[in-house]
Coordinates of C-alpha atoms and ligand atoms in Angstrom, one line a residue:
M1 CA -35.0 97.4 -98.6
L2 CA -33.9 97.1 -102.4
W3 CA -35.2 100.6 -102.7
K4 CA -31.9 102.3 -101.2
V5 CA -30.2 100.5 -103.7
L6 CA -32.4 101.2 -106.7
S7 CA -32.5 104.7 -105.7
Y8 CA -28.7 105.3 -105.4
P9 CA -26.9 107.6 -107.6
R10 CA -26.1 106.1 -110.9
F11 CA -24.1 107.1 -114.5
R12 CA -26.2 105.1 -116.8
L13 CA -23.5 103.3 -119.0
T14 CA -25.8 100.6 -120.7
T15 CA -29.5 99.8 -121.2
L16 CA -30.6 97.0 -118.6
P17 CA -31.7 94.5 -118.1
T18 CA -29.4 92.5 -120.2
P19 CA -30.6 89.6 -122.3
M20 CA -31.3 86.3 -120.4
E21 CA -31.8 83.4 -123.1
R22 CA -32.3 79.8 -122.9
A23 CA -29.4 77.4 -123.7
Q24 CA -31.4 74.4 -125.2
R25 CA -28.8 72.6 -126.8
L26 CA -26.0 73.1 -124.1
G27 CA -28.5 72.6 -121.5
S28 CA -29.6 69.3 -122.7
E29 CA -26.1 67.8 -123.3
L30 CA -25.3 68.9 -120.0
G31 CA -28.5 67.7 -118.2
V32 CA -29.8 70.7 -116.6
N33 CA -32.4 73.4 -117.9
L34 CA -29.6 76.2 -118.7
Y35 CA -30.1 80.1 -119.2
I36 CA -27.4 82.2 -120.0
K37 CA -27.4 85.6 -118.6
R38 CA -25.8 87.9 -121.4
D39 CA -23.8 90.4 -119.3
D40 CA -21.3 90.2 -122.3
V41 CA -24.0 91.9 -124.2
M42 CA -24.1 95.8 -123.4
E43 CA -23.7 99.0 -125.1
L44 CA -20.3 100.0 -123.4
C45 CA -17.1 98.9 -125.4
F46 CA -18.0 95.0 -125.4
G47 CA -19.6 95.0 -122.0
G48 CA -18.8 92.7 -119.2
N49 CA -19.7 92.6 -115.3
K50 CA -17.6 95.8 -114.5
V51 CA -19.9 98.0 -116.3
R52 CA -22.6 97.4 -113.7
K53 CA -20.3 98.3 -111.0
L54 CA -19.0 101.2 -112.8
E55 CA -22.4 103.0 -113.2
F56 CA -22.2 103.4 -109.2
I57 CA -18.5 104.3 -109.2
V58 CA -18.5 106.7 -111.9
A59 CA -21.7 108.4 -110.4
D60 CA -19.6 108.8 -107.1
A61 CA -16.6 110.1 -109.0
L62 CA -18.6 112.9 -110.7
S63 CA -20.2 114.0 -107.6
K64 CA -17.0 114.4 -105.9
G65 CA -16.0 116.4 -108.9
A66 CA -13.3 114.3 -110.3
D67 CA -11.8 115.0 -113.5
V68 CA -9.5 111.9 -113.9
L69 CA -10.1 108.1 -112.8
I70 CA -7.4 106.0 -112.0
T71 CA -7.5 102.0 -111.8
R72 CA -5.4 98.9 -112.3
G73 CA -5.4 95.7 -113.3
A74 CA -3.8 92.9 -115.2
T75 CA -2.5 93.6 -118.7
H76 CA -5.6 91.8 -120.3
S77 CA -8.0 93.6 -117.9
N78 CA -11.5 93.8 -118.7
H79 CA -11.8 96.6 -115.9
V80 CA -9.2 98.6 -117.1
R81 CA -11.0 98.7 -120.7
L82 CA -14.5 99.3 -119.3
T83 CA -13.0 102.0 -116.7
A84 CA -11.3 103.6 -119.7
A85 CA -14.7 103.6 -121.6
A86 CA -16.8 104.6 -118.8
A87 CA -14.4 107.5 -118.2
R88 CA -14.9 108.7 -121.7
R89 CA -18.4 108.7 -121.7
A90 CA -18.6 110.6 -118.5
G91 CA -15.8 113.2 -119.9
L92 CA -13.2 112.2 -117.7
E93 CA -9.3 111.2 -118.2
V94 CA -8.2 107.9 -117.2
Y95 CA -5.0 106.2 -116.2
A96 CA -4.5 102.7 -115.7
V97 CA -1.6 100.9 -113.7
V98 CA -1.1 97.3 -115.8
T99 CA 0.7 94.4 -114.3
P100 CA 1.2 90.9 -115.6
P101 CA -0.1 88.5 -116.9
G102 CA -1.2 89.7 -120.2
S103 CA 1.1 90.7 -123.2
L104 CA 1.2 94.4 -123.9
A105 CA 1.2 93.9 -127.7
L106 CA -1.5 96.1 -129.6
Q107 CA -4.5 93.5 -129.5
G108 CA -7.7 92.7 -127.4
N109 CA -8.0 94.9 -124.3
I110 CA -4.9 96.6 -124.3
L111 CA -5.6 97.8 -128.2
L112 CA -8.8 99.2 -126.9
D113 CA -7.3 100.9 -123.7
R114 CA -5.0 102.6 -126.1
L115 CA -7.9 103.6 -128.5
L116 CA -9.7 105.0 -125.7
G117 CA -6.8 107.1 -124.8
A118 CA -6.1 105.2 -121.5
K119 CA -2.6 106.2 -119.8
L120 CA -1.4 103.3 -119.3
V121 CA 1.6 102.6 -116.6
P122 CA 3.0 99.2 -116.7
V123 CA 4.4 97.8 -113.7
E124 CA 6.2 94.5 -113.3
K125 CA 5.1 93.4 -109.7
V126 CA 1.5 93.3 -108.8
E127 CA 2.4 94.0 -105.1
E128 CA 3.4 97.4 -106.1
A129 CA 0.3 98.4 -108.2
D130 CA -1.7 99.8 -105.6
E131 CA 1.4 101.9 -104.5
V132 CA 1.9 103.4 -107.5
M133 CA -1.7 104.3 -108.1
L134 CA -1.4 106.4 -104.8
R135 CA 1.7 108.0 -105.9
L136 CA -0.1 108.8 -109.0
S137 CA -3.1 110.1 -107.4
E138 CA -0.9 112.4 -105.3
K139 CA 1.3 113.6 -108.2
L140 CA -2.0 114.7 -110.1
R141 CA -3.4 116.4 -107.2
A142 CA -0.3 118.3 -106.9
E143 CA -0.8 119.5 -110.3
G144 CA -4.2 120.7 -109.6
R145 CA -6.2 117.7 -111.0
R146 CA -8.9 115.9 -109.3
P147 CA -8.1 112.2 -109.1
Y148 CA -10.5 109.2 -108.2
V149 CA -9.0 105.9 -107.5
I150 CA -11.0 102.7 -108.3
P151 CA -9.6 99.6 -106.6
A152 CA -8.8 96.6 -108.9
G153 CA -12.0 95.0 -110.6
G154 CA -14.1 97.8 -109.0
A155 CA -14.4 95.5 -105.8
S156 CA -15.4 98.2 -103.4
E157 CA -19.1 98.7 -101.6
L158 CA -20.3 100.8 -104.6
G159 CA -19.1 98.0 -107.1
V160 CA -21.1 95.3 -105.0
L161 CA -24.3 97.6 -105.6
G162 CA -24.2 96.9 -109.3
Y163 CA -24.8 93.3 -108.7
T164 CA -27.1 93.8 -106.0
L165 CA -29.3 95.1 -108.6
A166 CA -28.6 92.2 -110.9
A167 CA -30.0 90.1 -108.6
L168 CA -33.7 91.5 -109.1
E169 CA -33.0 91.5 -112.7
V170 CA -32.3 87.8 -112.6
L171 CA -35.2 86.9 -110.5
Q172 CA -37.5 88.8 -112.7
Q173 CA -36.5 87.6 -115.9
S174 CA -36.4 83.5 -114.7
L175 CA -40.2 84.6 -113.7
D176 CA -41.0 86.1 -117.2
L177 CA -39.4 82.8 -118.8
G178 CA -41.5 80.8 -116.7
F179 CA -39.0 79.0 -114.2
K180 CA -37.8 79.4 -110.9
P181 CA -33.6 79.3 -110.6
D182 CA -32.0 76.5 -108.2
Y183 CA -28.6 77.8 -109.0
V184 CA -26.7 80.9 -110.4
V185 CA -23.3 80.4 -111.3
H186 CA -20.6 82.5 -112.5
A187 CA -16.8 83.4 -112.4
T188 CA -15.5 84.9 -109.3
G189 CA -12.6 87.1 -109.0
T190 CA -12.5 90.0 -106.7
G191 CA -15.7 88.8 -105.5
A192 CA -17.9 92.1 -106.1
T193 CA -20.3 90.3 -108.4
Q194 CA -20.7 87.4 -106.1
A195 CA -21.3 89.7 -103.1
G196 CA -23.7 91.7 -104.8
L197 CA -25.7 88.8 -106.0
V198 CA -25.8 87.5 -102.4
L199 CA -26.6 90.6 -100.8
G200 CA -29.3 91.1 -103.4
L201 CA -31.0 87.9 -103.1
K202 CA -30.9 88.3 -99.4
L203 CA -32.5 91.7 -99.7
L204 CA -35.3 90.0 -101.9
G205 CA -36.0 87.2 -99.4
A206 CA -34.6 84.5 -102.3
S207 CA -31.6 83.3 -100.4
H208 CA -33.1 79.6 -101.5
V209 CA -31.4 80.4 -105.0
K210 CA -27.9 79.2 -104.6
V211 CA -25.1 81.3 -106.0
V212 CA -22.0 79.3 -107.1
G213 CA -19.1 81.2 -107.7
I214 CA -16.1 79.7 -109.7
S215 CA -12.4 81.1 -108.7
N216 CA -10.1 81.9 -111.6
G217 CA -7.3 82.0 -108.9
R218 CA -7.9 83.1 -105.7
S219 CA -8.2 80.3 -102.8
R220 CA -11.6 79.3 -101.4
G221 CA -10.5 80.7 -98.2
E222 CA -9.5 84.1 -99.5
M223 CA -12.6 84.1 -101.5
L224 CA -14.6 83.7 -98.5
S225 CA -13.1 86.3 -96.2
R226 CA -13.3 88.6 -99.1
L227 CA -17.1 87.9 -99.9
V228 CA -18.2 88.4 -96.2
R229 CA -16.3 91.5 -95.9
L230 CA -17.8 93.0 -99.0
V231 CA -21.2 92.2 -98.2
N232 CA -21.0 93.4 -94.8
S233 CA -19.4 96.7 -95.6
T234 CA -22.1 97.3 -98.7
S235 CA -24.9 96.7 -96.2
E236 CA -23.4 99.2 -93.7
L237 CA -23.0 101.8 -96.5
L238 CA -26.8 101.7 -97.1
G239 CA -27.5 101.5 -93.4
L240 CA -29.2 98.1 -93.4
E241 CA -28.7 95.5 -90.6
V242 CA -27.8 92.4 -93.0
R243 CA -25.0 90.6 -92.1
A244 CA -23.3 87.7 -94.1
S245 CA -21.0 84.9 -92.7
E246 CA -19.0 82.6 -94.8
D247 CA -21.9 80.0 -94.6
D248 CA -23.7 82.3 -97.1
F249 CA -21.4 81.7 -100.0
T250 CA -20.4 78.8 -102.3
V251 CA -17.1 79.1 -103.9
Y252 CA -15.0 76.3 -105.9
D253 CA -11.5 76.8 -106.2
E254 CA -10.6 73.6 -108.3
Y255 CA -11.0 75.0 -111.6
S256 CA -8.4 77.6 -112.1
F257 CA -6.4 75.5 -114.2
G258 CA -3.0 76.8 -112.7
G259 CA -4.2 80.1 -111.7
Y260 CA -5.1 83.5 -112.9
G261 CA -4.4 83.8 -116.5
V262 CA -3.0 80.4 -117.3
I263 CA -4.6 79.2 -120.5
T264 CA -4.6 75.3 -120.7
K265 CA -6.1 73.0 -123.3
E266 CA -9.2 72.4 -121.3
V267 CA -9.9 76.2 -121.4
V268 CA -9.5 76.4 -124.8
K269 CA -11.6 73.1 -125.5
T270 CA -14.3 74.5 -123.4
I271 CA -14.3 77.8 -125.4
K272 CA -14.7 75.9 -128.4
Y273 CA -17.4 73.5 -127.5
V274 CA -19.8 76.3 -126.0
A275 CA -19.1 78.1 -129.5
E276 CA -20.0 75.1 -131.7
V277 CA -22.8 73.9 -129.6
E278 CA -24.5 77.1 -128.8
G279 CA -23.0 80.0 -130.6
V280 CA -21.8 82.1 -127.6
L281 CA -18.2 83.1 -127.1
L282 CA -16.8 82.7 -123.6
D283 CA -13.3 84.0 -122.7
P284 CA -10.1 82.1 -121.4
V285 CA -9.3 83.9 -118.2
Y286 CA -12.8 83.7 -116.5
T287 CA -16.0 82.5 -118.2
A288 CA -14.5 79.3 -119.6
K289 CA -13.2 78.2 -116.6
A290 CA -16.2 78.9 -114.9
F291 CA -18.6 76.9 -117.4
Y292 CA -16.2 74.2 -117.1
G293 CA -16.9 74.3 -113.5
L294 CA -20.3 74.2 -113.7
S295 CA -20.1 71.0 -116.2
D296 CA -18.0 69.1 -113.8
L297 CA -20.6 70.0 -110.6
V298 CA -23.3 68.6 -112.7
H299 CA -21.2 65.5 -113.8
R300 CA -20.2 65.0 -110.1
G301 CA -24.0 65.3 -109.2
V302 CA -23.1 68.3 -106.8
I303 CA -25.6 70.2 -109.1
P304 CA -28.4 67.8 -109.5
R305 CA -29.7 66.9 -113.3
G306 CA -32.5 68.6 -114.0
S307 CA -31.8 72.0 -111.9
N308 CA -32.6 75.2 -113.4
V309 CA -29.2 77.0 -113.7
V310 CA -28.6 80.3 -114.7
F311 CA -25.1 81.0 -115.9
I312 CA -23.8 84.7 -115.9
H313 CA -21.7 85.4 -118.7
T314 CA -19.5 88.2 -117.2
G315 CA -18.0 89.3 -120.4
G316 CA -14.0 89.2 -121.0
T317 CA -14.5 88.3 -124.6
P318 CA -12.0 90.8 -126.0
I319 CA -9.2 88.7 -124.3
N320 CA -9.6 86.0 -126.8
F321 CA -7.8 88.1 -129.2
Q322 CA -4.9 89.3 -126.8
Y323 CA -4.4 85.4 -126.5
A324 CA -4.8 84.3 -130.2
A325 CA -1.4 82.5 -130.1
E326 CA -1.9 80.4 -127.2
L327 CA -5.4 79.7 -128.2
G328 CA -4.5 78.6 -131.5
R329 CA -2.0 76.1 -130.0
Y330 CA -5.1 74.0 -129.2
L331 CA -7.6 74.5 -131.9
Ligands
LIG401 C1 -13.8 90.7 -113.4 C2 -14.4 89.7 -114.3 C3 -14.8 88.5 -113.3 C4 -14.7 88.5 -111.9 O1 -15.6 89.6 -111.3 P1 -15.6 89.9 -109.8 O2 -16.7 90.9 -109.6 O3 -14.2 90.7 -109.9 O4 -15.4 88.8 -109.1 C5 -15.5 87.7 -114.1 N1 -15.6 87.8 -115.4 C6 -15.1 88.6 -115.8 C7 -15.0 88.4 -117.7 C8 -14.5 89.6 -115.3 O5 -14.0 90.6 -116.3

């Protein structure tokens, strides 16, 4: 059944698989066998989880004859940066509607967006961003352009396919490294990453591997309904019978530290701790919160000591530069 995903049109943006490495010191301090799947290590402009989604999305845009991509995200959005880079790789233009939080100062992702020549459209109210994208799309079409709109975070059925394939990668690499994963833990936002992993594991007959999403803002209830919707619509797109229910997903929403984009002392301490112990750089919006969540779940015994845990580093490291002042407060 995974054949349908493997053979789906993709526009290659990076070499896969990404590395997966044992985090010996960090794991032994935590009390689990810890492996880090380095989705922050990719060729496309500092990498991150959006690259896998964009491989399927950009292929679709090209097949429909698009000449310009339109998307949206927070001002510090990794998705906007990577959509801009992917667009350029494919010879397309790119517009991005950007909303708070995050600074428009020329640093981090905003600097990269500008270097890539993304046309940024700042909008104050997040609720209006989708509408602004649609109006922009109509305007460009009226001018004879062929726009293609990508939802926030690349959270579409095509986006989900990126992590459906990544599930195969994780299992294959685990076997190569000589272990069987008990848990796959990662930051969850729009849900496409988690939906893809869960769908991929289902298609591989490996649903005993528990995927744990640490929400960086959305409530557990909202995440669960998004995840069910994404898995089911992706399965339908593939013409498969697989259907998900809320019981298929594990989401924790108590590690968002005040919500999306809020950076607290604990978040900065987590980035510093992981950097000092393992030499791996996390980010303050997604991966540091996810790693804090993982540590707490182990301390609480929810994830038993001695488990084999794969932490997916979903990227986001350029955000550190955008929030240098906030981070500096707690160094
Ligand atoms: C977008 C993003 C996420 C969340 O992924 P979703 O597929 O939207 O749930 C996690 N980590 C980083 C670094 C991201 O940029």
